[in-house]
Every structure is written in structure tokens, then in C-alpha cells.
mmCIF file of C-alpha atoms in Angstrom:
data_model
loop_
_atom_site.group_PDB
_atom_site.id
_atom_site.type_symbol
_atom_site.label_atom_id
_atom_site.label_comp_id
_atom_site.label_asym_id
_atom_site.label_seq_id
_atom_site.Cartn_x
_atom_site.Cartn_y
_atom_site.Cartn_z
ATOM 1 C CA UNK V 721 42.280 -125.381 -59.648
ATOM 2 C CA UNK V 722 40.307 -122.371 -58.360
ATOM 3 C CA UNK V 723 42.141 -119.099 -58.014
ATOM 4 C CA UNK V 724 42.450 -117.974 -54.453
ATOM 5 C CA UNK V 725 41.073 -114.482 -53.417
ATOM 6 C CA UNK V 726 43.532 -111.716 -52.969
ATOM 7 C CA UNK V 727 44.585 -110.616 -49.543
ATOM 8 C CA UNK V 728 43.397 -107.731 -47.391
ATOM 9 C CA UNK V 729 43.889 -106.237 -44.110
ATOM 10 C CA UNK V 730 40.812 -104.748 -42.265
ATOM 11 C CA UNK V 731 42.141 -102.412 -39.646
ATOM 12 C CA UNK V 732 39.449 -101.484 -36.960
ATOM 13 C CA UNK V 733 38.947 -98.180 -35.843
ATOM 14 C CA UNK V 734 40.485 -98.122 -32.505
ATOM 15 C CA UNK V 735 41.467 -95.648 -29.516
ATOM 16 C CA UNK V 736 44.829 -94.716 -27.894
ATOM 17 C CA UNK V 737 46.734 -92.095 -26.102
ATOM 18 C CA UNK V 738 49.869 -89.887 -26.955
ATOM 19 C CA UNK V 739 51.930 -92.694 -25.431
ATOM 20 C CA UNK V 740 49.683 -95.601 -26.074
ATOM 21 C CA UNK V 741 49.297 -97.389 -29.590
ATOM 22 C CA UNK V 742 46.285 -99.782 -29.397
ATOM 23 C CA UNK V 743 45.614 -101.303 -32.753
ATOM 24 C CA UNK V 744 43.228 -104.057 -33.691
ATOM 25 C CA UNK V 745 42.051 -105.799 -36.784
ATOM 26 C CA UNK V 746 42.088 -108.960 -39.036
ATOM 27 C CA UNK V 747 44.031 -110.171 -42.058
ATOM 28 C CA UNK V 748 41.631 -112.318 -44.356
ATOM 29 C CA UNK V 749 41.107 -113.053 -48.109
ATOM 30 C CA UNK V 750 39.105 -110.494 -49.799
ATOM 31 C CA UNK V 751 35.513 -111.803 -50.431
ATOM 32 C CA UNK V 752 34.373 -108.781 -52.378
ATOM 33 C CA UNK V 753 31.272 -108.424 -50.074
ATOM 34 C CA UNK V 754 28.860 -105.778 -51.416
ATOM 35 C CA UNK V 755 27.129 -104.260 -48.521
ATOM 36 C CA UNK V 756 24.581 -102.551 -50.671
ATOM 37 C CA UNK V 757 23.401 -105.878 -52.216
ATOM 38 C CA UNK V 758 19.665 -106.724 -52.122
ATOM 39 C CA UNK V 759 17.757 -109.781 -52.655
ATOM 40 C CA UNK V 760 17.534 -112.667 -50.093
ATOM 41 C CA UNK V 761 19.909 -114.982 -51.994
ATOM 42 C CA UNK V 762 22.790 -112.371 -52.282
ATOM 43 C CA UNK V 763 22.218 -111.234 -48.591
ATOM 44 C CA UNK V 764 22.378 -114.812 -47.367
ATOM 45 C CA UNK V 765 25.561 -115.376 -49.492
ATOM 46 C CA UNK V 766 27.287 -112.221 -48.276
ATOM 47 C CA UNK V 767 26.478 -113.154 -44.791
ATOM 48 C CA UNK V 768 27.777 -116.486 -45.221
ATOM 49 C CA UNK V 769 30.938 -115.025 -46.386
ATOM 50 C CA UNK V 770 31.242 -112.618 -43.371
ATOM 51 C CA UNK V 771 31.183 -115.656 -40.874
ATOM 52 C CA UNK V 772 33.078 -118.187 -43.334
ATOM 53 C CA UNK V 773 36.201 -116.116 -43.652
ATOM 54 C CA UNK V 774 39.432 -117.334 -44.931
ATOM 55 C CA UNK V 775 41.958 -115.802 -42.466
ATOM 56 C CA UNK V 776 45.574 -115.258 -42.774
ATOM 57 C CA UNK V 777 46.926 -116.946 -39.581
ATOM 58 C CA UNK V 778 50.060 -116.459 -37.782
ATOM 59 C CA UNK V 779 51.726 -114.089 -40.215
ATOM 60 C CA UNK V 780 53.613 -110.700 -39.449
ATOM 61 C CA UNK V 781 52.115 -107.399 -40.587
ATOM 62 C CA UNK V 782 53.888 -103.992 -40.905
ATOM 63 C CA UNK V 783 52.596 -100.832 -39.505
ATOM 64 C CA UNK V 784 53.702 -97.426 -40.777
ATOM 65 C CA UNK V 785 52.974 -94.260 -38.873
ATOM 66 C CA UNK V 786 54.113 -90.913 -40.673
ATOM 67 C CA UNK V 787 56.989 -91.213 -43.174
ATOM 68 C CA UNK V 788 59.533 -93.356 -41.143
ATOM 69 C CA UNK V 789 58.143 -95.041 -38.138
ATOM 70 C CA UNK V 790 57.166 -98.651 -38.199
ATOM 71 C CA UNK V 791 55.643 -101.186 -35.852
ATOM 72 C CA UNK V 792 55.033 -104.928 -36.518
ATOM 73 C CA UNK V 793 52.388 -107.406 -35.146
ATOM 74 C CA UNK V 794 51.630 -111.159 -35.869
ATOM 75 C CA UNK V 795 48.066 -112.304 -36.590
ATOM 76 C CA UNK V 796 46.681 -115.248 -34.423
ATOM 77 C CA UNK V 797 45.038 -118.502 -35.533
ATOM 78 C CA UNK V 798 41.879 -116.436 -36.689
ATOM 79 C CA UNK V 799 43.734 -113.983 -38.500
ATOM 80 C CA UNK V 800 43.163 -111.297 -35.825
ATOM 81 C CA UNK V 801 45.802 -108.959 -34.466
ATOM 82 C CA UNK V 802 46.220 -106.769 -31.582
ATOM 83 C CA UNK V 803 49.160 -104.370 -30.863
ATOM 84 C CA UNK V 804 49.085 -102.846 -27.250
ATOM 85 C CA UNK V 805 52.283 -100.946 -27.012
ATOM 86 C CA UNK V 806 53.747 -97.769 -25.046
ATOM 87 C CA UNK V 807 55.064 -95.336 -27.552
ATOM 88 C CA UNK V 808 56.328 -91.789 -27.739
ATOM 89 C CA UNK V 809 54.787 -88.574 -29.331
ATOM 90 C CA UNK V 810 51.849 -90.172 -30.804
ATOM 91 C CA UNK V 811 49.682 -87.020 -30.318
ATOM 92 C CA UNK V 812 51.835 -85.060 -32.838
ATOM 93 C CA UNK V 813 50.427 -87.247 -35.781
ATOM 94 C CA UNK V 814 46.724 -86.554 -34.854
ATOM 95 C CA UNK V 815 44.382 -84.154 -36.900
ATOM 96 C CA UNK V 816 42.088 -81.810 -35.339
ATOM 97 C CA UNK V 817 39.416 -84.430 -34.549
ATOM 98 C CA UNK V 818 42.284 -86.564 -32.826
ATOM 99 C CA UNK V 819 42.543 -89.240 -35.598
ATOM 100 C CA UNK V 820 45.923 -90.725 -36.527
ATOM 101 C CA UNK V 821 46.147 -92.274 -39.878
ATOM 102 C CA UNK V 822 48.169 -95.542 -40.257
ATOM 103 C CA UNK V 823 49.157 -97.846 -43.142
ATOM 104 C CA UNK V 824 49.210 -101.593 -42.948
ATOM 105 C CA UNK V 825 50.750 -104.000 -45.100
ATOM 106 C CA UNK V 826 52.064 -107.717 -45.459
ATOM 107 C CA UNK V 827 55.642 -108.644 -45.328
ATOM 108 C CA UNK V 828 55.928 -109.634 -48.970
ATOM 109 C CA UNK V 829 58.613 -112.353 -48.315
ATOM 110 C CA UNK V 830 56.125 -114.135 -46.170
ATOM 111 C CA UNK V 831 53.188 -114.100 -48.587
ATOM 112 C CA UNK V 832 53.289 -115.916 -52.014
ATOM 113 C CA UNK V 833 49.757 -114.472 -53.008
ATOM 114 C CA UNK V 834 48.008 -111.817 -54.834
ATOM 115 C CA UNK V 835 47.783 -108.736 -52.466
ATOM 116 C CA UNK V 836 44.934 -106.055 -53.064
ATOM 117 C CA UNK V 837 45.626 -102.222 -53.066
ATOM 118 C CA UNK V 838 49.383 -102.417 -53.782
ATOM 119 C CA UNK V 839 49.738 -104.035 -50.333
ATOM 120 C CA UNK V 840 48.679 -100.773 -48.539
ATOM 121 C CA UNK V 841 45.683 -100.978 -46.189
ATOM 122 C CA UNK V 842 44.475 -97.680 -44.273
ATOM 123 C CA UNK V 843 43.787 -97.665 -40.575
ATOM 124 C CA UNK V 844 42.975 -94.826 -37.999
ATOM 125 C CA UNK V 845 43.320 -94.703 -34.261
ATOM 126 C CA UNK V 846 41.653 -91.890 -32.159
ATOM 127 C CA UNK V 847 43.300 -89.848 -29.492
ATOM 128 C CA UNK V 848 40.795 -87.742 -27.953
ATOM 129 C CA UNK V 849 41.205 -83.992 -28.729
ATOM 130 C CA UNK V 850 42.221 -81.634 -26.032
ATOM 131 C CA UNK V 851 39.041 -79.806 -26.908
ATOM 132 C CA UNK V 852 36.737 -82.560 -25.667
ATOM 133 C CA UNK V 853 34.853 -82.018 -22.554
ATOM 134 C CA UNK V 854 33.331 -85.530 -22.387
ATOM 135 C CA UNK V 855 33.144 -88.893 -24.045
ATOM 136 C CA UNK V 856 30.150 -91.019 -25.138
ATOM 137 C CA UNK V 857 30.116 -94.721 -24.838
ATOM 138 C CA UNK V 858 27.237 -96.107 -26.810
ATOM 139 C CA UNK V 859 25.654 -99.508 -27.600
ATOM 140 C CA UNK V 860 24.768 -100.029 -31.206
ATOM 141 C CA UNK V 861 21.776 -102.685 -31.338
ATOM 142 C CA UNK V 862 18.451 -101.265 -30.234
ATOM 143 C CA UNK V 863 20.276 -98.128 -29.191
ATOM 144 C CA UNK V 864 21.000 -96.458 -32.694
ATOM 145 C CA UNK V 865 20.130 -99.531 -35.023
ATOM 146 C CA UNK V 866 16.566 -100.947 -34.767
ATOM 147 C CA UNK V 867 16.407 -104.569 -34.136
ATOM 148 C CA UNK V 868 13.204 -105.070 -32.204
ATOM 149 C CA UNK V 869 14.858 -107.484 -29.784
ATOM 150 C CA UNK V 870 14.025 -107.661 -25.969
ATOM 151 C CA UNK V 871 14.791 -111.335 -25.273
ATOM 152 C CA UNK V 872 18.179 -112.364 -23.474
ATOM 153 C CA UNK V 873 19.944 -113.529 -26.460
ATOM 154 C CA UNK V 874 20.565 -111.387 -29.540
ATOM 155 C CA UNK V 875 20.203 -113.984 -32.260
ATOM 156 C CA UNK V 876 17.600 -111.453 -33.970
ATOM 157 C CA UNK V 877 20.570 -109.117 -34.622
ATOM 158 C CA UNK V 878 22.046 -111.739 -36.833
ATOM 159 C CA UNK V 879 18.729 -112.593 -38.636
ATOM 160 C CA UNK V 880 18.249 -108.976 -39.367
ATOM 161 C CA UNK V 881 21.807 -108.701 -40.679
ATOM 162 C CA UNK V 882 21.236 -112.090 -42.799
ATOM 163 C CA UNK V 883 18.256 -110.499 -44.619
ATOM 164 C CA UNK V 884 18.756 -106.783 -44.635
ATOM 165 C CA UNK V 885 21.720 -104.925 -46.465
ATOM 166 C CA UNK V 886 23.613 -102.598 -44.255
ATOM 167 C CA UNK V 887 22.608 -99.813 -46.860
ATOM 168 C CA UNK V 888 19.010 -100.592 -45.993
ATOM 169 C CA UNK V 889 19.156 -100.507 -42.334
ATOM 170 C CA UNK V 890 17.787 -97.516 -40.664
ATOM 171 C CA UNK V 891 18.752 -95.753 -37.555
ATOM 172 C CA UNK V 892 16.343 -95.062 -34.800
ATOM 173 C CA UNK V 893 14.729 -91.678 -35.086
ATOM 174 C CA UNK V 894 16.730 -88.649 -34.295
ATOM 175 C CA UNK V 895 19.966 -90.684 -33.395
ATOM 176 C CA UNK V 896 22.375 -89.266 -36.076
ATOM 177 C CA UNK V 897 21.431 -85.613 -35.283
ATOM 178 C CA UNK V 898 21.654 -86.294 -31.344
ATOM 179 C CA UNK V 899 25.001 -88.083 -31.624
ATOM 180 C CA UNK V 900 26.617 -85.340 -33.745
ATOM 181 C CA UNK V 901 25.285 -82.740 -31.261
ATOM 182 C CA UNK V 902 27.073 -84.732 -28.430
ATOM 183 C CA UNK V 903 30.188 -84.905 -30.638
ATOM 184 C CA UNK V 904 30.020 -81.113 -31.053
ATOM 185 C CA UNK V 905 29.208 -80.547 -27.389
ATOM 186 C CA UNK V 906 28.189 -77.301 -25.591
ATOM 187 C CA UNK V 907 30.415 -74.860 -27.656
ATOM 188 C CA UNK V 908 29.767 -76.757 -30.975
ATOM 189 C CA UNK V 909 33.529 -77.239 -31.408
ATOM 190 C CA UNK V 910 34.537 -79.852 -28.689
ATOM 191 C CA UNK V 911 35.181 -83.041 -30.959
ATOM 192 C CA UNK V 912 33.866 -85.255 -27.850
ATOM 193 C CA UNK V 913 34.834 -88.823 -28.820
ATOM 194 C CA UNK V 914 32.103 -91.383 -29.440
ATOM 195 C CA UNK V 915 32.854 -95.008 -28.674
ATOM 196 C CA UNK V 916 30.585 -97.700 -30.111
ATOM 197 C CA UNK V 917 30.660 -100.698 -27.901
ATOM 198 C CA UNK V 918 28.468 -103.746 -28.870
ATOM 199 C CA UNK V 919 27.916 -107.339 -28.017
ATOM 200 C CA UNK V 920 27.960 -107.984 -31.848
ATOM 201 C CA UNK V 921 30.867 -110.286 -33.240
ATOM 202 C CA UNK V 922 33.902 -108.803 -35.105
ATOM 203 C CA UNK V 923 32.656 -110.420 -38.226
ATOM 204 C CA UNK V 924 30.106 -107.640 -38.486
ATOM 205 C CA UNK V 925 32.556 -104.931 -38.097
ATOM 206 C CA UNK V 926 32.476 -103.585 -41.845
ATOM 207 C CA UNK V 927 28.472 -104.182 -41.882
ATOM 208 C CA UNK V 928 28.371 -101.789 -38.799
ATOM 209 C CA UNK V 929 31.063 -99.315 -40.057
ATOM 210 C CA UNK V 930 29.192 -98.937 -43.297
ATOM 211 C CA UNK V 931 25.835 -98.367 -41.491
ATOM 212 C CA UNK V 932 27.496 -95.866 -39.179
ATOM 213 C CA UNK V 933 28.886 -94.004 -42.117
ATOM 214 C CA UNK V 934 25.940 -94.045 -44.292
ATOM 215 C CA UNK V 935 23.703 -92.762 -41.840
ATOM 216 C CA UNK V 936 26.096 -89.653 -40.817
ATOM 217 C CA UNK V 937 26.929 -90.864 -37.194
ATOM 218 C CA UNK V 938 30.253 -89.245 -35.896
ATOM 219 C CA UNK V 939 33.058 -91.460 -36.792
ATOM 220 C CA UNK V 940 34.429 -93.382 -33.567
ATOM 221 C CA UNK V 941 36.212 -96.440 -32.441
ATOM 222 C CA UNK V 942 33.931 -99.595 -32.826
ATOM 223 C CA UNK V 943 34.433 -102.055 -30.273
ATOM 224 C CA UNK V 944 32.832 -105.594 -30.818
ATOM 225 C CA UNK V 945 33.605 -109.118 -29.373
ATOM 226 C CA UNK V 946 34.873 -112.357 -30.487
ATOM 227 C CA UNK V 947 32.046 -114.955 -31.622
ATOM 228 C CA UNK V 948 31.386 -117.109 -28.776
ATOM 229 C CA UNK V 949 32.449 -120.748 -29.283
ATOM 230 C CA UNK V 950 29.690 -123.390 -29.468
ATOM 231 C CA UNK V 951 28.860 -124.836 -25.951
ATOM 232 C CA UNK V 952 31.399 -122.570 -24.310
ATOM 233 C CA UNK V 953 30.484 -121.781 -20.581
ATOM 234 C CA UNK V 954 30.878 -118.578 -18.941
ATOM 235 C CA UNK V 955 33.218 -118.570 -16.036
ATOM 236 C CA UNK V 956 31.429 -117.686 -12.722
ATOM 237 C CA UNK V 957 31.644 -114.135 -11.731
ATOM 238 C CA UNK V 958 33.397 -113.121 -14.908
ATOM 239 C CA UNK V 959 32.260 -109.727 -16.262
ATOM 240 C CA UNK V 960 30.776 -109.654 -19.914
ATOM 241 C CA UNK V 961 33.291 -108.360 -22.556
ATOM 242 C CA UNK V 962 31.132 -105.215 -22.895
ATOM 243 C CA UNK V 963 31.907 -104.414 -19.248
ATOM 244 C CA UNK V 964 35.557 -104.805 -19.812
ATOM 245 C CA UNK V 965 35.848 -102.941 -22.866
ATOM 246 C CA UNK V 966 34.099 -99.968 -21.220
ATOM 247 C CA UNK V 967 36.308 -100.210 -18.032
ATOM 248 C CA UNK V 968 39.269 -100.212 -20.345
ATOM 249 C CA UNK V 969 38.193 -96.857 -21.875
ATOM 250 C CA UNK V 970 37.548 -95.212 -18.683
ATOM 251 C CA UNK V 971 41.104 -96.247 -17.481
ATOM 252 C CA UNK V 972 42.552 -95.214 -20.763
ATOM 253 C CA UNK V 973 41.234 -91.738 -20.247
ATOM 254 C CA UNK V 974 41.295 -91.097 -16.445
ATOM 255 C CA UNK V 975 40.548 -87.287 -16.769
ATOM 256 C CA UNK V 976 37.591 -87.555 -19.162
ATOM 257 C CA UNK V 977 33.912 -87.818 -18.057
ATOM 258 C CA UNK V 978 31.292 -89.928 -19.937
ATOM 259 C CA UNK V 979 27.904 -90.357 -20.980
ATOM 260 C CA UNK V 980 26.631 -94.014 -21.288
ATOM 261 C CA UNK V 981 23.933 -94.716 -23.886
ATOM 262 C CA UNK V 982 22.117 -98.130 -24.231
ATOM 263 C CA UNK V 983 18.803 -99.608 -24.246
ATOM 264 C CA UNK V 984 16.899 -101.690 -21.734
ATOM 265 C CA UNK V 985 16.549 -104.932 -23.947
ATOM 266 C CA UNK V 986 19.774 -106.652 -22.673
ATOM 267 C CA UNK V 987 22.566 -106.211 -20.501
ATOM 268 C CA UNK V 988 23.214 -102.506 -20.674
ATOM 269 C CA UNK V 989 21.099 -101.426 -17.500
ATOM 270 C CA UNK V 990 23.175 -103.947 -15.399
ATOM 271 C CA UNK V 991 26.528 -102.943 -16.855
ATOM 272 C CA UNK V 992 25.960 -99.300 -16.783
ATOM 273 C CA UNK V 993 24.822 -99.375 -13.139
ATOM 274 C CA UNK V 994 27.994 -101.330 -12.131
ATOM 275 C CA UNK V 995 30.196 -99.155 -13.769
ATOM 276 C CA UNK V 996 28.643 -95.880 -12.571
ATOM 277 C CA UNK V 997 28.894 -97.209 -9.123
ATOM 278 C CA UNK V 998 32.614 -98.229 -9.434
ATOM 279 C CA UNK V 999 33.247 -94.824 -11.222
ATOM 280 C CA UNK V 1000 30.778 -92.415 -9.400
ATOM 281 C CA UNK V 1001 32.446 -89.323 -10.535
ATOM 282 C CA UNK V 1002 33.287 -90.380 -14.063
ATOM 283 C CA UNK V 1003 29.834 -90.867 -15.299
ATOM 284 C CA UNK V 1004 27.789 -87.728 -16.299
ATOM 285 C CA UNK V 1005 24.453 -89.545 -17.163
ATOM 286 C CA UNK V 1006 22.877 -92.802 -18.384
ATOM 287 C CA UNK V 1007 20.558 -92.856 -21.365
ATOM 288 C CA UNK V 1008 18.476 -96.093 -21.875
ATOM 289 C CA UNK V 1009 16.281 -96.399 -24.813
ATOM 290 C CA UNK V 1010 13.049 -98.058 -23.858
ATOM 291 C CA UNK V 1011 11.193 -100.667 -25.593
ATOM 292 C CA UNK V 1012 7.458 -101.726 -25.685
ATOM 293 C CA UNK V 1013 7.941 -104.293 -23.078
ATOM 294 C CA UNK V 1014 6.209 -103.658 -19.715
ATOM 295 C CA UNK V 1015 8.059 -106.281 -17.951
ATOM 296 C CA UNK V 1016 11.325 -105.186 -19.100
ATOM 297 C CA UNK V 1017 10.554 -101.404 -18.184
ATOM 298 C CA UNK V 1018 9.536 -102.464 -14.785
ATOM 299 C CA UNK V 1019 12.529 -104.505 -14.297
ATOM 300 C CA UNK V 1020 14.897 -101.678 -15.071
ATOM 301 C CA UNK V 1021 12.877 -99.167 -12.803
ATOM 302 C CA UNK V 1022 13.410 -101.584 -9.802
ATOM 303 C CA UNK V 1023 17.113 -101.842 -10.628
ATOM 304 C CA UNK V 1024 17.657 -98.243 -10.646
ATOM 305 C CA UNK V 1025 15.380 -97.507 -7.751
ATOM 306 C CA UNK V 1026 17.134 -95.382 -5.226
ATOM 307 C CA UNK V 1027 20.120 -94.894 -7.444
ATOM 308 C CA UNK V 1028 20.487 -91.195 -7.344
ATOM 309 C CA UNK V 1029 23.930 -90.378 -7.655
ATOM 310 C CA UNK V 1030 23.752 -89.500 -11.505
ATOM 311 C CA UNK V 1031 20.894 -88.889 -13.776
ATOM 312 C CA UNK V 1032 19.393 -92.041 -15.451
ATOM 313 C CA UNK V 1033 16.723 -91.423 -18.141
ATOM 314 C CA UNK V 1034 14.485 -94.117 -19.761
ATOM 315 C CA UNK V 1035 13.968 -92.733 -23.451
ATOM 316 C CA UNK V 1036 10.763 -93.573 -25.340
ATOM 317 C CA UNK V 1037 11.551 -90.689 -28.048
ATOM 318 C CA UNK V 1038 14.757 -89.092 -29.069
ATOM 319 C CA UNK V 1039 13.617 -85.643 -28.182
ATOM 320 C CA UNK V 1040 13.624 -86.713 -24.204
ATOM 321 C CA UNK V 1041 17.499 -87.157 -24.609
ATOM 322 C CA UNK V 1042 17.879 -84.063 -26.438
ATOM 323 C CA UNK V 1043 16.055 -81.953 -23.955
ATOM 324 C CA UNK V 1044 18.001 -83.620 -21.189
ATOM 325 C CA UNK V 1045 21.309 -82.927 -22.631
ATOM 326 C CA UNK V 1046 20.484 -79.438 -23.372
ATOM 327 C CA UNK V 1047 19.309 -78.773 -19.821
ATOM 328 C CA UNK V 1048 22.524 -80.298 -18.429
ATOM 329 C CA UNK V 1049 24.648 -78.118 -20.961
ATOM 330 C CA UNK V 1050 26.077 -81.369 -22.656
ATOM 331 C CA UNK V 1051 24.951 -79.796 -26.069
ATOM 332 C CA UNK V 1052 23.960 -76.521 -27.698
#
């Protein structure tokens, strides 16, 4: 009989407020995926393991904050958990950058299995620093990570992920430096929060987290989406999940203004325009990375024709966004 893999808890980088605890993650078996692996067979095998996970469903987890504060949450049928709760004095646990450290664990009496790392799994939640003058909400695919995709469906993102290790993926030119300048802000010490919001599925969380860290992007909450079910139909009039997540961020921080960064190859132009129209005084600028696709460029220009309430910039080279941000005193 095969030995079962040890258990783990993957706590996603999330965001909250001094009175709002918002935690997400997943309890699964540890498949020991090596994100640096090379070679087609190993990459395909790792990709299969990312999507064919063995989840730990309907199980209570314990969350420790500080030395003596505890919270509890139960996983769903897919092993995911979401804790959205009003709390007190959470801000006192944050460091200078606004990060709050937490510790996740299984309830031992519920699990008769080997557990990795002595049943202690780290997690972090971001509460934007009082030093922050604005926030940044950024897409990932074709915005900071090249996929070469301009079609409606982003299946090529998955193909690139299947055949390229996270350690070999390269960021778009100048992106890490630009994002670090935005994080530091005009004074160089603002700790402006960066939120990474993508259409990619949660299965790719660690892959994308590894990519961001390896390429020295500022650490920030990573918000993905549930993998769509086969043959599922979208409800008429329902907003994309990405739209909902961005609105939730804006509502969580009503006094903070934001810069939106995306690309023109997918839904970003439409989503960003709708959000800017709904929150006209909250959006400082929209940066959209351009692609070598004349039809898409013409389509986006037509979409934003006469939209003059905030700056909208189509970026062909990173230096354009850098110069614009300096001119508007977003960065040094």
C-alpha cells in the first residue's frame, strides 16, 4: 500500500485592516513540487501535481496571532478556506511595511496523518502602512510576466506554465524596478501596497509567488480565482471575478487612492474603465501595456476615446510609465 504524502497548509498572502481579518488558503497533501525543475517531463509532471491536488476537505484549522490569540476556520470540499471576520487591534501586530505574521496548524485530534513542519505553517496578511500615499492594483499575465497572449481565452498562460519553470520565467523589461519605485513612492519611504490580481487559477499561487519573489517584485497580496468548471455558463450581467476583487480592495480602503496596471490583451481595459467610472476620485491613473496587435490597440483607443477624467497610458516600453509616474510625482 502506498504511503500517503504529508499534509501542508498553503496560506495565501492576503490583505485586511486593523479591525478586519481576511485570510485565504488551502489545505492539501504536500506533493513536493520543485519550482526550479527543468526538462519537459519534470515540468509536465509538476504541472499535473499542481492541478491534480489531494485536498484536505471539511477540516478545521487553527490560526495563531501573536502569543495568545487564536481563530478557527474550516476548509471546504476543495480544501480551500476563507476567514472573513471583524476583529480588534490587528494593526498592533503589523511591522513597518504593514505585514502581520500568522501561524496555521491542523487540529491534531482530527488528523491521523503525518504533518509537515511540526504542524506549523506560516502566513501573512497586509494592512497598508499609514505612510502609504496610494496603492497599486496590477495584473500579472502580460503585464509583468510575458505570455505573448492576445486572444480572449488565456490558455497559453497554462501552456507556458506547463513547459517553463517559475525560475526560468522572465519579467517584462523594467517591471521589477518600476514596481519597487511605486512601492517606495515619491518620498522613497511610503510602503505603498501592491496588490497582484489575476485571472490565473489558485492552483498557480505558489508558482506566481515564487516568480515574484525570485525577480524582486515588492511583496504583496496575490488574488487569483477558482478554476472554471467545465461547461459552466456565466450568469448574464455578472461581473468578472477580477472586477469583484478590485472593487473589494477599494471598499476595504476607502481613503486610499489607486493606480491600476494591466495589459490590452484581455479584459483589463474594460474592467479598469468601469471601475474608474464608478470610483472617479479613487483612481490616479491607468497604465495598460500594449502588444503588437493593431486590432487590439485600435479597440482600446476607441474604448477610451473621450475618457478624460483620469490619465490613461498605453505603454509600449517601461520607460513611458516611469516617466509618466515621475511627472505626476507618484515616484521619485
